[in-house]
Coordinates of C-alpha atoms in Angstrom, one line a residue:
M1 CA 47.6 26.4 21.6
E2 CA 50.0 23.6 20.6
S3 CA 47.1 21.2 20.0
C4 CA 45.5 23.8 17.8
R5 CA 48.6 24.1 15.7
R6 CA 48.7 20.3 15.4
T7 CA 45.2 20.0 14.2
G8 CA 45.3 23.0 11.9
L9 CA 42.3 24.8 13.4
S10 CA 41.9 28.5 12.6
G11 CA 43.0 31.0 15.2
V12 CA 39.3 32.1 16.0
L13 CA 38.0 28.6 16.2
C14 CA 41.0 27.6 18.4
S15 CA 40.4 30.5 20.7
L16 CA 36.8 29.6 21.1
S17 CA 37.8 26.0 21.8
L18 CA 40.1 27.1 24.6
L19 CA 37.6 29.5 26.0
C20 CA 35.0 26.7 26.1
V21 CA 37.5 24.5 28.0
I22 CA 38.3 27.3 30.5
L23 CA 34.6 28.0 31.0
D24 CA 34.0 24.3 31.5
I25 CA 36.5 24.4 34.5
Q26 CA 35.4 27.8 35.9
L27 CA 31.7 27.6 35.6
D28 CA 31.3 24.4 37.6
G29 CA 29.4 25.3 40.7
V30 CA 29.3 29.0 39.8
L31 CA 26.1 29.0 37.8
G32 CA 24.0 28.3 40.8
A33 CA 20.2 28.8 40.8
T34 CA 17.6 29.2 43.5
H35 CA 15.6 26.2 44.7
G36 CA 12.5 27.7 43.0
E37 CA 14.2 28.0 39.7
I38 CA 15.4 24.4 39.8
E39 CA 12.0 23.2 40.7
H40 CA 10.6 25.2 37.8
H41 CA 13.0 23.6 35.4
L42 CA 12.3 20.1 36.7
E43 CA 8.5 20.6 36.4
M44 CA 8.8 22.1 32.9
G45 CA 11.1 19.1 31.9
R46 CA 8.5 16.7 33.2
K47 CA 5.6 18.3 31.3
L48 CA 7.6 18.6 28.1
L49 CA 8.8 15.0 28.3
A50 CA 5.2 13.8 28.8
A51 CA 4.2 15.9 25.7
G52 CA 7.0 14.3 23.7
Q53 CA 8.9 17.6 23.3
L54 CA 12.2 15.9 24.1
A55 CA 14.7 18.7 23.0
E56 CA 12.9 21.3 25.0
A57 CA 12.7 18.9 28.0
L58 CA 16.4 18.2 27.7
S59 CA 17.2 21.9 27.8
H60 CA 15.3 22.4 31.1
Y61 CA 17.0 19.3 32.6
H62 CA 20.4 20.8 31.6
S63 CA 19.5 23.9 33.5
A64 CA 18.4 21.9 36.5
V65 CA 21.7 19.9 36.6
E66 CA 23.8 23.1 36.2
G67 CA 21.8 24.7 39.0
D68 CA 22.2 21.8 41.4
S69 CA 25.0 19.4 40.5
K70 CA 24.4 17.4 43.7
N71 CA 20.8 16.3 43.1
Y72 CA 20.8 12.7 42.0
L73 CA 17.2 13.0 40.7
T74 CA 18.0 15.6 38.1
Y75 CA 20.7 13.4 36.6
Y76 CA 18.3 10.5 36.5
K77 CA 15.5 12.5 34.9
R78 CA 17.9 13.9 32.3
A79 CA 19.1 10.3 31.6
A80 CA 15.4 9.4 31.0
V81 CA 15.2 12.1 28.3
F82 CA 18.4 10.9 26.7
L83 CA 17.0 7.4 26.6
A84 CA 13.7 8.6 25.1
M85 CA 15.8 10.3 22.4
G86 CA 17.7 7.1 21.7
K87 CA 20.9 8.4 23.1
S88 CA 21.9 5.6 25.5
K89 CA 25.6 6.5 25.5
S90 CA 24.7 10.0 26.7
A91 CA 22.4 8.5 29.4
L92 CA 25.1 6.3 31.0
P93 CA 27.2 9.1 32.6
D94 CA 24.1 10.6 34.2
L95 CA 22.9 7.3 35.6
T96 CA 26.4 6.7 36.9
R97 CA 26.5 10.1 38.5
A98 CA 23.1 9.5 40.1
I99 CA 24.3 6.1 41.5
Q100 CA 27.4 7.8 42.9
L101 CA 25.3 10.4 44.7
K102 CA 22.9 7.8 46.0
P103 CA 24.3 4.2 45.9
D104 CA 21.0 2.6 46.9
F105 CA 19.1 4.2 44.0
L106 CA 17.8 0.9 42.6
A107 CA 16.0 2.4 39.6
A108 CA 19.1 4.0 38.3
R109 CA 21.1 0.7 38.9
L110 CA 18.5 -1.3 37.0
Q111 CA 18.4 1.2 34.1
R112 CA 22.2 1.3 33.8
G113 CA 22.3 -2.5 33.9
N114 CA 19.8 -2.7 31.1
I115 CA 21.9 -0.3 28.9
L116 CA 25.1 -2.1 29.7
L117 CA 23.4 -5.5 28.8
K118 CA 22.3 -4.0 25.4
Q119 CA 25.8 -2.8 24.8
G120 CA 27.1 -6.4 25.4
N121 CA 28.9 -5.5 28.6
T122 CA 27.9 -8.6 30.6
Q123 CA 30.3 -8.1 33.6
E124 CA 29.2 -4.6 34.6
A125 CA 25.6 -5.3 33.8
R126 CA 25.7 -8.3 36.1
E127 CA 27.1 -6.2 38.9
D128 CA 24.2 -3.8 38.6
F129 CA 21.6 -6.5 38.6
E130 CA 23.2 -8.3 41.5
A131 CA 23.3 -5.0 43.4
V132 CA 19.6 -4.6 42.9
L133 CA 18.9 -8.2 44.1
Q134 CA 21.0 -7.7 47.2
R135 CA 18.7 -4.9 48.3
S136 CA 15.5 -6.4 46.7
P137 CA 15.9 -10.2 46.4
D138 CA 12.4 -10.6 44.8
H139 CA 12.9 -8.0 42.1
E140 CA 11.6 -9.9 39.1
E141 CA 13.1 -7.7 36.3
A142 CA 16.5 -7.9 37.9
H143 CA 16.3 -11.7 38.1
D144 CA 15.3 -11.9 34.4
Q145 CA 18.0 -9.5 33.2
L146 CA 20.7 -11.3 35.3
T147 CA 19.6 -14.6 33.6
K148 CA 20.0 -12.8 30.2
A149 CA 23.4 -11.5 31.1
N150 CA 24.6 -15.0 32.0
E151 CA 23.1 -16.4 28.7
L152 CA 24.7 -13.6 26.7
E153 CA 28.2 -14.3 28.1
E154 CA 27.9 -18.0 27.2
L155 CA 26.6 -17.1 23.7
Q156 CA 29.5 -14.7 23.2
E157 CA 32.0 -17.4 24.0
D158 CA 30.2 -19.9 21.7
A159 CA 30.2 -17.4 18.8
H160 CA 34.0 -16.7 19.1
A161 CA 34.7 -20.4 19.4
A162 CA 32.8 -21.2 16.2
Y163 CA 34.4 -18.3 14.4
H164 CA 37.9 -19.5 15.3
Q165 CA 37.0 -23.0 14.0
G166 CA 36.0 -21.4 10.7
D167 CA 32.3 -22.3 11.1
Y168 CA 30.9 -19.0 9.9
S169 CA 27.4 -20.2 9.4
A170 CA 27.2 -21.5 13.0
T171 CA 28.8 -18.2 14.2
I172 CA 26.1 -16.2 12.4
T173 CA 23.3 -18.4 14.0
V174 CA 24.7 -17.8 17.5
L175 CA 25.2 -14.1 16.9
E176 CA 21.5 -13.7 15.9
R177 CA 20.6 -14.4 19.5
V178 CA 23.5 -12.3 20.8
I179 CA 22.4 -9.3 18.8
E180 CA 18.8 -9.8 19.9
I181 CA 19.9 -9.5 23.6
S182 CA 22.6 -6.8 22.9
P183 CA 21.6 -4.8 19.9
W184 CA 24.0 -1.9 20.8
D185 CA 27.1 -4.1 20.9
P186 CA 29.3 -3.1 17.9
E187 CA 31.7 -6.1 18.5
S188 CA 29.0 -8.7 17.8
R189 CA 27.8 -6.9 14.6
E190 CA 31.4 -6.5 13.4
L191 CA 32.0 -10.2 14.0
R192 CA 28.9 -11.2 12.1
A193 CA 29.9 -8.8 9.3
E194 CA 33.3 -10.5 9.0
C195 CA 31.5 -13.9 8.7
Y196 CA 29.3 -12.5 5.9
I197 CA 32.4 -11.2 4.1
R198 CA 34.1 -14.6 4.4
M199 CA 31.0 -16.3 3.0
G200 CA 30.8 -13.9 0.1
D201 CA 27.8 -11.8 1.1
P202 CA 29.1 -8.2 1.1
Q203 CA 25.6 -6.7 1.2
K204 CA 24.7 -8.3 4.5
A205 CA 28.1 -7.3 5.9
I206 CA 27.3 -3.7 5.0
Q207 CA 24.0 -3.9 6.8
D208 CA 25.8 -5.0 10.0
L209 CA 28.8 -2.6 9.8
T210 CA 26.7 0.5 9.1
P211 CA 25.2 0.8 12.6
T212 CA 28.7 0.1 14.2
T213 CA 29.9 3.5 12.9
R214 CA 27.4 5.1 15.4
L215 CA 27.9 2.5 18.2
R216 CA 31.6 3.2 18.4
N217 CA 33.2 6.7 18.7
D218 CA 35.7 7.4 15.8
N219 CA 35.1 3.9 14.2
R220 CA 37.5 4.4 11.3
A221 CA 38.0 0.7 10.8
A222 CA 34.3 0.2 10.1
F223 CA 34.2 3.2 7.8
L224 CA 37.2 1.9 5.8
K225 CA 35.7 -1.6 5.6
L226 CA 32.4 -0.2 4.5
S227 CA 34.1 1.9 1.8
M228 CA 36.0 -1.1 0.5
L229 CA 32.8 -3.2 0.4
H230 CA 30.8 -0.6 -1.5
Y231 CA 33.8 -0.2 -3.9
S232 CA 33.9 -4.0 -4.5
L233 CA 30.2 -3.9 -5.4
G234 CA 30.7 -1.0 -7.9
E235 CA 29.0 1.5 -5.6
H236 CA 31.7 4.1 -6.0
H237 CA 29.7 7.1 -4.7
E238 CA 28.8 5.3 -1.5
S239 CA 32.4 4.1 -1.2
L240 CA 33.6 7.7 -1.5
K241 CA 31.2 8.9 1.3
A242 CA 32.3 6.1 3.6
V243 CA 36.0 6.6 3.1
F244 CA 35.7 10.3 3.8
F245 CA 34.2 9.5 7.2
C246 CA 37.0 6.9 7.6
F247 CA 39.5 9.7 8.3
A248 CA 37.2 12.4 9.6
V249 CA 38.2 13.1 13.2
L250 CA 35.9 14.5 15.8
F251 CA 37.9 17.3 17.3
L252 CA 35.7 19.5 19.5
H253 CA 32.6 18.9 21.5
S254 CA 31.7 19.8 25.1
S255 CA 28.5 20.6 27.0
V256 CA 29.8 24.0 28.0
C257 CA 30.6 24.9 24.4
L258 CA 27.1 24.1 23.5
F259 CA 25.9 26.5 26.3
V260 CA 28.4 29.3 25.6
C261 CA 29.3 28.8 21.9
S262 CA 26.0 27.7 20.5
H263 CA 27.1 27.7 16.9
I264 CA 30.0 25.2 17.5
R265 CA 28.9 21.6 17.0
E266 CA 31.6 19.3 15.5
C267 CA 34.9 20.3 14.0
L268 CA 36.1 17.8 11.4
K269 CA 39.4 17.6 9.7
L270 CA 41.1 15.3 7.2
D271 CA 43.7 13.2 9.0
Q272 CA 46.2 12.5 6.2
D273 CA 48.3 10.6 8.7
D274 CA 45.9 7.7 8.4
K275 CA 47.7 6.3 5.3
E276 CA 45.4 3.3 4.6
C277 CA 42.3 5.4 4.6
F278 CA 43.9 8.2 2.6
S279 CA 45.4 5.9 0.0
H280 CA 42.0 4.2 -0.5
Y281 CA 40.3 7.6 -0.7
K282 CA 42.6 8.7 -3.5
Q283 CA 41.9 5.6 -5.5
V284 CA 38.1 5.8 -5.0
K285 CA 38.1 9.5 -5.8
K286 CA 40.1 9.0 -9.0
L287 CA 37.9 6.1 -10.2
S288 CA 34.7 7.9 -9.3
K289 CA 35.7 11.0 -11.2
Q290 CA 36.5 8.9 -14.3
L291 CA 33.2 7.1 -14.2
D292 CA 31.2 10.3 -13.8
S293 CA 33.1 12.0 -16.6
A294 CA 32.6 9.0 -18.9
E295 CA 28.8 9.1 -18.3
E296 CA 28.7 12.8 -19.0
L297 CA 30.5 12.3 -22.3
I298 CA 27.9 9.7 -23.3
Q299 CA 25.2 12.1 -22.3
E300 CA 26.9 14.6 -24.6
E301 CA 27.1 12.0 -27.4
R302 CA 30.9 12.3 -27.6
S303 CA 32.9 9.3 -28.8
N304 CA 35.8 10.0 -26.4
A305 CA 33.7 8.3 -23.7
I306 CA 35.3 5.2 -25.0
E307 CA 38.8 6.4 -24.0
K308 CA 37.5 7.4 -20.6
Y309 CA 36.2 3.9 -20.0
E310 CA 39.5 2.4 -21.2
S311 CA 41.1 4.6 -18.5
V312 CA 38.7 3.2 -15.9
M313 CA 40.0 -0.3 -16.7
K314 CA 43.6 0.8 -16.2
T315 CA 42.8 2.6 -12.9
E316 CA 41.0 -0.5 -11.5
P317 CA 42.0 -3.7 -13.3
N318 CA 41.5 -6.0 -10.3
V319 CA 37.8 -5.4 -9.4
Q320 CA 35.7 -7.4 -12.0
Y321 CA 32.7 -5.1 -11.7
Y322 CA 34.4 -2.0 -13.1
T323 CA 36.0 -4.0 -16.0
N324 CA 32.6 -5.4 -16.9
L325 CA 30.9 -2.0 -16.6
A326 CA 33.6 -0.5 -18.9
K327 CA 33.2 -3.2 -21.5
E328 CA 29.4 -2.8 -21.4
R329 CA 29.6 1.0 -21.9
I330 CA 32.2 0.8 -24.6
C331 CA 30.0 -1.7 -26.4
F332 CA 27.1 0.8 -26.1
C333 CA 29.2 3.7 -27.5
L334 CA 30.5 1.7 -30.5
V335 CA 26.9 0.9 -31.4
K336 CA 25.9 4.5 -31.2
V337 CA 28.8 5.6 -33.5
K338 CA 27.7 2.7 -35.8
L339 CA 31.0 0.8 -35.8
A340 CA 29.2 -2.5 -36.1
N341 CA 32.0 -5.0 -36.3
E342 CA 34.0 -3.4 -33.4
A343 CA 30.8 -3.2 -31.4
I344 CA 30.0 -6.9 -32.0
D345 CA 33.5 -7.9 -30.8
V346 CA 33.5 -5.8 -27.6
C347 CA 29.8 -6.7 -26.9
S348 CA 30.6 -10.4 -27.3
E349 CA 33.5 -10.1 -24.8
A350 CA 31.2 -8.2 -22.4
H351 CA 28.6 -10.9 -22.8
Q352 CA 31.2 -13.6 -22.0
R353 CA 32.1 -11.7 -18.8
D354 CA 28.5 -11.2 -17.8
P355 CA 26.1 -13.5 -19.6
R356 CA 23.0 -12.3 -17.8
N357 CA 23.5 -8.6 -18.7
A358 CA 20.5 -7.6 -20.7
N359 CA 22.0 -4.3 -21.7
V360 CA 24.9 -6.0 -23.4
L361 CA 22.6 -8.3 -25.3
K362 CA 20.4 -5.4 -26.3
D363 CA 23.4 -3.4 -27.6
R364 CA 24.9 -6.4 -29.5
A365 CA 21.5 -6.9 -31.1
E366 CA 21.7 -3.3 -32.4
A367 CA 25.1 -4.0 -33.7
Y368 CA 23.8 -7.1 -35.6
I369 CA 21.1 -4.9 -37.1
L370 CA 23.7 -2.5 -38.3
N371 CA 25.4 -5.5 -40.0
Q372 CA 22.0 -6.6 -41.4
D373 CA 22.2 -9.9 -39.5
Y374 CA 18.6 -9.8 -38.3
E375 CA 18.4 -13.4 -37.2
K376 CA 21.2 -12.9 -34.6
A377 CA 19.6 -9.6 -33.6
V378 CA 16.3 -11.4 -32.9
E379 CA 18.1 -14.1 -30.9
D380 CA 19.9 -11.5 -28.7
Y381 CA 16.8 -9.5 -28.1
Q382 CA 14.9 -12.7 -27.1
E383 CA 17.7 -13.7 -24.7
A384 CA 17.7 -10.1 -23.2
R385 CA 14.0 -10.3 -22.6
E386 CA 14.5 -13.4 -20.5
F387 CA 16.6 -11.4 -18.1
D388 CA 14.7 -8.2 -18.2
G389 CA 11.2 -8.9 -19.4
D390 CA 9.7 -5.5 -18.3
N391 CA 12.1 -3.4 -20.3
N392 CA 10.2 -1.5 -23.0
E393 CA 13.4 -0.8 -25.0
I394 CA 14.0 -4.5 -25.3
R395 CA 10.4 -5.3 -26.1
E396 CA 10.3 -2.6 -28.8
G397 CA 13.8 -3.6 -30.2
L398 CA 12.7 -7.2 -30.5
E399 CA 9.6 -6.2 -32.4
R400 CA 11.7 -4.0 -34.7
A401 CA 14.3 -6.8 -35.3
Q402 CA 11.5 -9.3 -36.1
K403 CA 10.0 -6.8 -38.6
L404 CA 13.4 -6.2 -40.2
L405 CA 14.0 -9.9 -40.5
K406 CA 10.6 -10.3 -42.2
I407 CA 11.3 -7.4 -44.6
S408 CA 14.8 -8.7 -45.4
R409 CA 13.2 -11.9 -46.6
K410 CA 11.2 -9.8 -49.1
R411 CA 13.6 -6.9 -50.1
D412 CA 16.2 -5.0 -48.1
Y413 CA 17.0 -1.6 -49.6
Y414 CA 20.4 -1.4 -48.0
K415 CA 21.3 -4.8 -49.6
I416 CA 19.8 -3.8 -52.9
L417 CA 22.2 -0.8 -53.1
G418 CA 25.0 -2.7 -51.4
V419 CA 25.5 0.0 -48.7
S420 CA 25.7 -0.3 -44.9
R421 CA 22.9 0.8 -42.6
N422 CA 24.8 3.9 -41.5
A423 CA 25.6 5.0 -45.1
N424 CA 25.0 8.8 -45.7
K425 CA 23.0 10.3 -48.5
Q426 CA 26.0 10.9 -50.7
E427 CA 27.1 7.2 -50.4
I428 CA 23.6 6.1 -51.2
I429 CA 23.3 8.3 -54.3
K430 CA 26.8 7.2 -55.5
A431 CA 25.8 3.5 -55.1
Y432 CA 22.5 4.2 -56.9
R433 CA 24.1 5.9 -59.8
K434 CA 26.5 3.0 -60.4
L435 CA 23.8 0.3 -60.2
A436 CA 21.3 2.4 -62.3
Q437 CA 23.8 2.7 -65.1
Q438 CA 24.6 -1.0 -64.8
W439 CA 21.0 -2.2 -64.8
H440 CA 19.4 0.4 -67.1
P441 CA 17.0 -1.6 -69.5
D442 CA 18.5 0.1 -72.6
N443 CA 21.7 -1.7 -71.9
F444 CA 20.1 -5.1 -72.7
Q445 CA 19.0 -6.6 -76.1
S446 CA 16.8 -9.6 -75.5
E447 CA 13.2 -9.2 -74.1
S448 CA 13.9 -11.5 -71.2
E449 CA 17.0 -9.6 -70.2
K450 CA 15.2 -6.3 -70.5
K451 CA 12.4 -7.5 -68.2
E452 CA 15.0 -8.7 -65.6
A453 CA 16.9 -5.4 -65.9
E454 CA 13.6 -3.4 -65.5
K455 CA 12.8 -5.3 -62.3
R456 CA 16.2 -4.7 -60.9
F457 CA 16.1 -1.1 -61.9
I458 CA 12.8 -0.5 -60.2
D459 CA 14.2 -2.1 -57.0
I460 CA 17.3 0.1 -57.2
A461 CA 15.2 3.2 -57.8
S462 CA 12.9 2.3 -54.9
A463 CA 15.8 1.8 -52.6
K464 CA 17.2 5.2 -53.5
E465 CA 13.8 6.8 -53.0
V466 CA 13.4 5.3 -49.5
L467 CA 16.9 5.8 -48.2
T468 CA 17.3 9.4 -49.3
D469 CA 14.1 10.4 -47.8
P470 CA 14.6 10.9 -44.0
E471 CA 11.0 10.1 -43.1
M472 CA 10.8 7.0 -45.2
R473 CA 14.3 5.8 -44.2
Q474 CA 13.3 6.2 -40.5
K475 CA 10.2 4.0 -41.1
F476 CA 12.3 1.4 -42.8
D477 CA 14.9 1.4 -40.1
A478 CA 12.0 0.9 -37.6
G479 CA 11.0 -2.3 -39.5
E480 CA 8.4 -1.0 -41.9
D481 CA 8.6 -0.9 -45.7
P482 CA 7.1 2.5 -46.6
L483 CA 6.6 1.3 -50.3
D484 CA 4.8 -1.9 -49.3
P485 CA 1.1 -1.5 -50.3
E486 CA 0.1 -3.4 -47.1
N487 CA 1.5 -0.6 -45.0
Q488 CA -0.2 2.2 -46.9
Q489 CA -3.2 4.0 -45.4
G490 CA -5.9 5.2 -47.9
G491 CA -3.6 4.7 -50.9
G492 CA -1.3 7.6 -49.9
G493 CA 2.5 7.6 -49.5
G494 CA 4.9 5.7 -51.7
Q495 CA 4.1 3.2 -54.4
Q496 CA 5.3 -0.2 -55.5
G497 CA 5.6 0.8 -59.1
W498 CA 8.1 2.9 -61.1
P499 CA 9.0 5.9 -59.0
F500 CA 8.7 8.5 -61.9
H501 CA 8.8 11.5 -59.5
F502 CA 12.5 11.6 -58.9
N503 CA 15.6 11.9 -61.0
P504 CA 17.8 8.8 -60.7
F505 CA 20.9 10.9 -61.1
E506 CA 20.2 13.7 -58.7
S507 CA 22.7 14.7 -56.1
G508 CA 22.1 15.3 -52.4
G509 CA 23.8 16.2 -49.1
S510 CA 24.7 14.0 -46.2
F511 CA 22.4 12.7 -43.5
H512 CA 23.6 12.1 -40.0
F513 CA 21.9 10.3 -37.1
K514 CA 22.6 11.5 -33.6
F515 CA 22.4 8.7 -31.0
Q516 CA 20.5 9.2 -27.8
Y517 CA 21.7 8.0 -24.4
N518 CA 19.4 5.4 -22.8

């Protein structure tokens, strides 16, 4: 009960745990079975194994072992099922028990030696192969495996020597052969992962460390290292998963519990005494929550996403990935709320930090469009296309920027009225009224001045017509002049001449663009 209190298990679960332990002690040798029943289980196990029904076969072999714990063949056959299921660690105790019951059982010796060799345990593997050769000197497989065991031992020594000399590339080369011979050896994979880390290749280190979490029981060190590697790569969700398992402790698991308490599998608890794991867990959890919240705010088109990304940079100022990501997303947000100058500054800083980031270039191009600097917008879109040529947004953005540049060289309605691209309808009408009064032809005396004023007034009126009409303004913003005769189909739509159909001094409401998240 004391252990239950220490681990924090509930009273019911703890009682079941203790019951399982008691039954484990008392049922040994009690659950006997007749010879016929044991033979039936063995025969069923054999048939099911041959049919590939491994779980069912294993159940029958469990019953055979429980019915006769002194039969070496039942242990050996159950070990064969474990191996077929890929559970070599579970097979080892059965093979060892079979050898204890029958020391001259060469098949079990050879099988155990093969497992030990794959686990990198050269000394014990060698003992098994030598035991086989003592009784059967011409055993070809035992000879070959003994040679591999000797080779593996030398390779292991070479790998550690190269590592201590700081020759990580040579260490990796040697470990490739080591892992080929002993793929279930966690130590060799952990050593190679450390080499990859020191050589600046965290992705390959992750590939090597991941299987070691299964090859070792309670491999917290590997889980913590995996979490830190994912964290450094900006994979905060994967980091959070790994760090959770870092301090998840396997508390209860026994074969009798599986027999009596069929619903009990593994009981996990958070071990807060593991300070390093727990500290890292809190950091990853906090950062992950901030990042997820910031993206939700962007989805909801809320400007306080910027503040959330600024918090991300404060939470983790030392990992470059997160600072770069925050700058990139702040750049994106500023463009969407149409703060062109601020966006250009932040996007430029983000571009300096990560020059090959196509998203930053795309967003800065949009900021330049807001500032009516179409040449720079075209340049940014062209550069972005070099890094992400298959991106439709970049392709379409470049086409639009090129159209706007072409139109701006003819007439730009925003420049004509002297308003920004994100001006609302009221601002446009106010600018129109002021310019219309200034350039009304009746204000000029000479014929030449009147003609110039009339031309300017037509342009001013045309700009007002386009920019106060949502559909026409959308077309113009997409790079098409709705009043250009070349763009008209069948003579419909707007016209190049004097727009008599609207009142130059009419008033109107505001117009607002909502930005959409990419």
